[in-house]
């Protein structure tokens, strides 16, 4: 059982709150819904207002030292946490690993999607459809195009007909008040089933991480992997990220299912 996917209204509400997310101590941009990287600093009144309005809230890069307080405070109001493991990497280590991945022969018949296509509405629609078809809840077209949310990086591969074979995305979730202000998030990795079995997930992930560092200026990057998702763990580790046992990310919710993607 999974939790319901975030609705368009939740995403619209989160985008309307971008200024709040990027200026408020303890807040962060979780994109699909409102989020926090320090709920206690944000203030429990705001946390529970968001939970009451939205039904869930993203929690990013929380120190495990703060986890008991968070879970106890949420439980008092009938909420709980769902978690992902956090894999992190400093820029230098990630670049070295990604360069090794990208040094291999390019996938036959596939080429990187030009940056200019991010402004193409039809391309963005196809990209979001491909993500949805492969179990990924897509970000909005505005976010994927880089029109909102600050600096971001989209990496994608396409065949000769322009069909999207694989994609990945990065952006900066955390504001200047956060210790993670210069750390980018990477994710939305999807591979069309017709192109699987060729290592494209790792390759497009490496492309995305490389762009996050070179184009966005990220000093470090993190990706989130659910417990037991061995293929995703191998992919991020192959790109220079390692499990950070001191950090957790997840969703505060009242639901009984698990929001996986």
Short mmCIF file of C-alpha atoms in Angstrom, two decimals:
data_model
loop_
_atom_site.label_atom_id
_atom_site.label_comp_id
_atom_site.label_asym_id
_atom_site.label_seq_id
_atom_site.Cartn_x
_atom_site.Cartn_y
_atom_site.Cartn_z
CA UNK A 1 0.00 0.00 0.00
CA UNK A 2 1.26 3.50 -0.82
CA UNK A 3 0.18 6.90 0.31
CA UNK A 4 -1.77 8.94 -2.24
CA UNK A 5 0.37 10.85 -4.70
CA UNK A 6 0.60 14.59 -4.06
CA UNK A 7 -2.19 16.39 -5.89
CA UNK A 8 -1.77 19.26 -8.31
CA UNK A 9 -3.32 21.50 -5.65
CA UNK A 10 -0.61 20.52 -3.15
CA UNK A 11 2.10 21.23 -5.70
CA UNK A 12 0.50 24.56 -6.59
CA UNK A 13 0.34 25.46 -2.90
CA UNK A 14 4.01 24.54 -2.47
CA UNK A 15 5.00 26.64 -5.48
CA UNK A 16 2.97 29.57 -4.18
CA UNK A 17 4.97 29.26 -0.94
CA UNK A 18 8.41 29.25 -2.60
CA UNK A 19 9.37 32.64 -1.20
CA UNK A 20 8.43 31.38 2.26
CA UNK A 21 10.40 28.16 1.71
CA UNK A 22 13.55 29.98 0.62
CA UNK A 23 13.54 32.76 3.23
CA UNK A 24 12.15 31.20 6.42
CA UNK A 25 14.52 29.56 8.94
CA UNK A 26 13.64 25.88 9.19
CA UNK A 27 11.67 25.78 5.93
CA UNK A 28 12.78 24.17 2.66
CA UNK A 29 11.46 23.58 -0.84
CA UNK A 30 10.21 19.99 -1.03
CA UNK A 31 8.57 20.85 -4.40
CA UNK A 32 5.55 18.52 -4.36
CA UNK A 33 4.41 19.82 -0.98
CA UNK A 34 5.65 22.19 1.70
CA UNK A 35 8.67 21.11 3.71
CA UNK A 36 11.09 21.70 6.56
CA UNK A 37 14.70 20.80 7.29
CA UNK A 38 14.36 21.81 10.96
CA UNK A 39 10.78 21.52 12.26
CA UNK A 40 11.64 22.76 15.75
CA UNK A 41 13.25 25.89 14.29
CA UNK A 42 10.34 26.42 11.93
CA UNK A 43 8.01 26.21 14.90
CA UNK A 44 5.51 23.53 15.83
CA UNK A 45 2.56 25.86 15.24
CA UNK A 46 3.59 26.22 11.58
CA UNK A 47 4.34 22.50 11.26
CA UNK A 48 0.88 21.49 12.44
CA UNK A 49 -0.83 24.20 10.41
CA UNK A 50 0.79 22.77 7.28
CA UNK A 51 -0.12 19.22 8.28
CA UNK A 52 -3.73 20.19 8.92
CA UNK A 53 -3.99 22.02 5.59
CA UNK A 54 -2.07 19.57 3.40
CA UNK A 55 -2.24 16.23 5.22
CA UNK A 56 1.52 15.75 4.91
CA UNK A 57 4.80 17.66 5.02
CA UNK A 58 8.26 16.93 3.69
CA UNK A 59 11.12 16.64 6.18
CA UNK A 60 14.62 16.90 4.72
CA UNK A 61 18.13 16.34 6.05
CA UNK A 62 17.11 16.05 9.69
CA UNK A 63 19.79 15.12 12.21
CA UNK A 64 19.00 11.82 13.91
CA UNK A 65 19.68 13.63 17.19
CA UNK A 66 16.43 15.57 16.59
CA UNK A 67 14.41 12.53 15.54
CA UNK A 68 13.05 11.52 18.99
CA UNK A 69 11.64 15.01 19.58
CA UNK A 70 10.07 15.09 16.11
CA UNK A 71 8.44 11.67 16.36
CA UNK A 72 7.16 12.29 19.90
CA UNK A 73 5.71 15.69 18.99
CA UNK A 74 4.04 14.33 15.85
CA UNK A 75 2.62 11.33 17.71
CA UNK A 76 0.89 13.60 20.22
CA UNK A 77 -1.26 14.88 17.33
CA UNK A 78 -1.72 11.55 15.55
CA UNK A 79 1.00 11.95 12.92
CA UNK A 80 3.97 9.75 12.10
CA UNK A 81 7.06 9.72 9.87
CA UNK A 82 7.96 7.72 6.78
CA UNK A 83 11.69 7.71 6.08
CA UNK A 84 14.23 7.48 3.29
CA UNK A 85 17.94 6.88 3.66
CA UNK A 86 20.12 9.87 2.77
CA UNK A 87 23.11 9.33 0.47
CA UNK A 88 25.49 12.29 0.25
CA UNK A 89 28.67 13.23 -1.55
CA UNK A 90 31.01 16.23 -1.66
CA UNK A 91 31.54 17.72 -5.09
CA UNK A 92 35.10 16.50 -5.64
CA UNK A 93 34.29 12.88 -4.85
CA UNK A 94 31.09 12.93 -6.90
CA UNK A 95 32.85 14.44 -9.92
CA UNK A 96 35.53 11.75 -9.84
CA UNK A 97 32.96 8.94 -9.66
CA UNK A 98 30.70 10.45 -12.32
CA UNK A 99 33.61 11.00 -14.68
CA UNK A 100 34.39 7.29 -14.41
CA UNK A 101 30.78 6.44 -15.27
CA UNK A 102 30.70 8.85 -18.20
CA UNK A 103 34.10 7.73 -19.53
CA UNK A 104 32.45 4.57 -20.83
CA UNK A 105 31.17 4.38 -24.39
CA UNK A 106 28.04 6.47 -25.00
CA UNK A 107 24.82 4.47 -25.38
CA UNK A 108 24.30 3.57 -29.02
CA UNK A 109 21.54 5.54 -30.71
CA UNK A 110 21.04 7.93 -27.80
CA UNK A 111 22.14 11.53 -27.32
CA UNK A 112 21.81 14.07 -24.50
CA UNK A 113 18.68 16.20 -24.72
CA UNK A 114 19.72 19.80 -25.56
CA UNK A 115 19.18 22.34 -22.80
CA UNK A 116 16.95 24.36 -25.13
CA UNK A 117 14.28 21.66 -24.99
CA UNK A 118 13.54 22.63 -21.39
CA UNK A 119 11.63 25.58 -22.86
CA UNK A 120 9.55 23.29 -25.12
CA UNK A 121 6.08 22.70 -23.64
CA UNK A 122 5.58 19.50 -25.67
CA UNK A 123 8.88 18.10 -24.44
CA UNK A 124 8.02 18.90 -20.82
CA UNK A 125 4.64 17.20 -21.22
CA UNK A 126 6.33 14.10 -22.65
CA UNK A 127 8.94 14.16 -19.87
CA UNK A 128 6.30 14.33 -17.13
CA UNK A 129 4.32 11.55 -18.81
CA UNK A 130 7.40 9.32 -18.99
CA UNK A 131 8.09 9.88 -15.29
CA UNK A 132 4.48 9.08 -14.36
CA UNK A 133 4.46 5.93 -16.48
CA UNK A 134 7.54 4.73 -14.62
CA UNK A 135 6.26 5.31 -11.09
CA UNK A 136 7.80 8.74 -10.50
CA UNK A 137 5.54 11.58 -9.36
CA UNK A 138 6.80 14.38 -11.63
CA UNK A 139 7.54 17.94 -10.65
CA UNK A 140 5.57 20.69 -12.38
CA UNK A 141 6.53 21.84 -15.86
CA UNK A 142 7.57 25.19 -14.40
CA UNK A 143 9.98 23.50 -12.00
CA UNK A 144 11.40 21.14 -14.63
CA UNK A 145 11.87 24.05 -17.03
CA UNK A 146 13.75 26.05 -14.42
CA UNK A 147 11.19 28.86 -14.44
CA UNK A 148 10.62 28.56 -10.67
CA UNK A 149 12.54 27.16 -7.72
CA UNK A 150 15.96 28.65 -8.41
CA UNK A 151 18.91 27.01 -10.19
CA UNK A 152 18.27 23.47 -11.40
CA UNK A 153 19.68 20.87 -13.76
CA UNK A 154 17.87 18.46 -16.06
CA UNK A 155 19.73 15.57 -17.67
CA UNK A 156 18.01 13.38 -20.23
CA UNK A 157 18.81 11.03 -23.08
CA UNK A 158 16.75 10.73 -26.26
CA UNK A 159 16.74 8.46 -29.29
CA UNK A 160 16.93 9.60 -32.91
CA UNK A 161 13.17 10.18 -32.99
CA UNK A 162 13.29 12.40 -29.90
CA UNK A 163 11.76 9.80 -27.58
CA UNK A 164 12.96 10.27 -24.00
CA UNK A 165 14.92 7.22 -22.86
CA UNK A 166 16.06 8.35 -19.40
CA UNK A 167 16.04 11.43 -17.20
CA UNK A 168 17.18 12.88 -13.86
CA UNK A 169 16.83 16.26 -12.14
CA UNK A 170 18.58 18.38 -9.49
CA UNK A 171 17.78 21.60 -7.61
CA UNK A 172 18.62 23.46 -4.37
CA UNK A 173 15.97 22.75 -1.69
CA UNK A 174 17.55 24.58 1.25
CA UNK A 175 17.72 28.28 2.05
CA UNK A 176 20.55 30.44 3.39
CA UNK A 177 19.56 29.75 7.01
CA UNK A 178 20.25 26.03 6.56
CA UNK A 179 23.60 24.23 6.94
CA UNK A 180 22.65 22.54 3.64
CA UNK A 181 22.22 25.78 1.68
CA UNK A 182 24.84 24.80 -0.91
CA UNK A 183 23.78 21.15 -1.11
CA UNK A 184 21.68 20.10 -4.10
CA UNK A 185 19.07 17.36 -4.17
CA UNK A 186 19.17 14.86 -7.03
CA UNK A 187 16.41 12.51 -8.12
CA UNK A 188 13.51 11.92 -10.52
CA UNK A 189 15.61 9.21 -12.15
CA UNK A 190 13.50 7.30 -14.65
CA UNK A 191 14.28 4.97 -17.55
CA UNK A 192 11.77 4.02 -20.24
CA UNK A 193 11.28 0.21 -20.12
CA UNK A 194 12.17 -0.02 -23.82
CA UNK A 195 15.68 1.19 -23.00
CA UNK A 196 16.37 -0.70 -19.76
CA UNK A 197 19.25 -3.11 -19.23
CA UNK A 198 21.83 -0.70 -20.67
CA UNK A 199 22.95 1.08 -17.51
CA UNK A 200 21.11 4.25 -18.47
CA UNK A 201 19.91 4.97 -14.93
CA UNK A 202 23.44 5.26 -13.60
CA UNK A 203 24.57 7.19 -16.67
CA UNK A 204 21.79 9.79 -16.59
CA UNK A 205 22.22 10.11 -12.83
CA UNK A 206 25.92 10.83 -13.36
CA UNK A 207 25.04 13.38 -16.04
CA UNK A 208 22.66 15.13 -13.66
CA UNK A 209 25.12 15.17 -10.76
CA UNK A 210 27.85 16.51 -13.01
CA UNK A 211 25.58 19.34 -14.18
CA UNK A 212 24.53 20.14 -10.61
CA UNK A 213 28.17 20.71 -9.71
CA UNK A 214 29.41 22.35 -12.92
CA UNK A 215 26.36 24.44 -13.82
CA UNK A 216 24.62 25.03 -10.48
CA UNK A 217 27.75 25.28 -8.34
CA UNK A 218 26.64 22.67 -5.82
CA UNK A 219 29.22 21.99 -3.13
CA UNK A 220 27.60 18.68 -2.24
CA UNK A 221 24.65 16.58 -3.38
CA UNK A 222 22.23 14.16 -1.77
CA UNK A 223 19.78 11.59 -3.05
CA UNK A 224 17.10 9.71 -1.13
CA UNK A 225 16.73 5.93 -1.33
CA UNK A 226 14.06 3.84 0.38
CA UNK A 227 15.22 0.98 2.57
CA UNK A 228 15.65 -2.20 0.53
CA UNK A 229 15.81 -0.47 -2.87
CA UNK A 230 19.03 -2.17 -3.89
CA UNK A 231 19.12 -1.02 -7.55
CA UNK A 232 18.79 2.64 -6.56
CA UNK A 233 21.39 2.24 -3.84
CA UNK A 234 23.86 0.74 -6.32
CA UNK A 235 23.15 3.55 -8.76
CA UNK A 236 23.83 6.39 -6.32
CA UNK A 237 26.86 4.64 -4.81
CA UNK A 238 28.24 4.17 -8.32
CA UNK A 239 28.05 7.94 -8.70
CA UNK A 240 30.07 8.70 -5.56
CA UNK A 241 27.34 9.04 -2.93
CA UNK A 242 27.51 7.20 0.38
CA UNK A 243 24.98 6.53 3.11
CA UNK A 244 24.97 9.24 5.78
CA UNK A 245 23.90 7.48 9.00
CA UNK A 246 23.45 10.78 10.83
CA UNK A 247 20.72 12.19 8.55
CA UNK A 248 17.18 11.18 7.66
CA UNK A 249 14.58 12.51 5.25
CA UNK A 250 10.95 11.63 4.84
CA UNK A 251 7.34 12.67 5.09
CA UNK A 252 5.23 13.49 8.13
CA UNK A 253 1.75 12.10 7.56
CA UNK A 254 -1.34 10.69 9.19
CA UNK A 255 -1.75 8.09 6.45
CA UNK A 256 -1.22 4.38 6.99
CA UNK A 257 0.45 3.61 3.67
CA UNK A 258 3.89 4.39 2.37
CA UNK A 259 4.71 7.10 -0.14
CA UNK A 260 7.50 5.47 -2.12
CA UNK A 261 8.53 7.71 -5.01
#
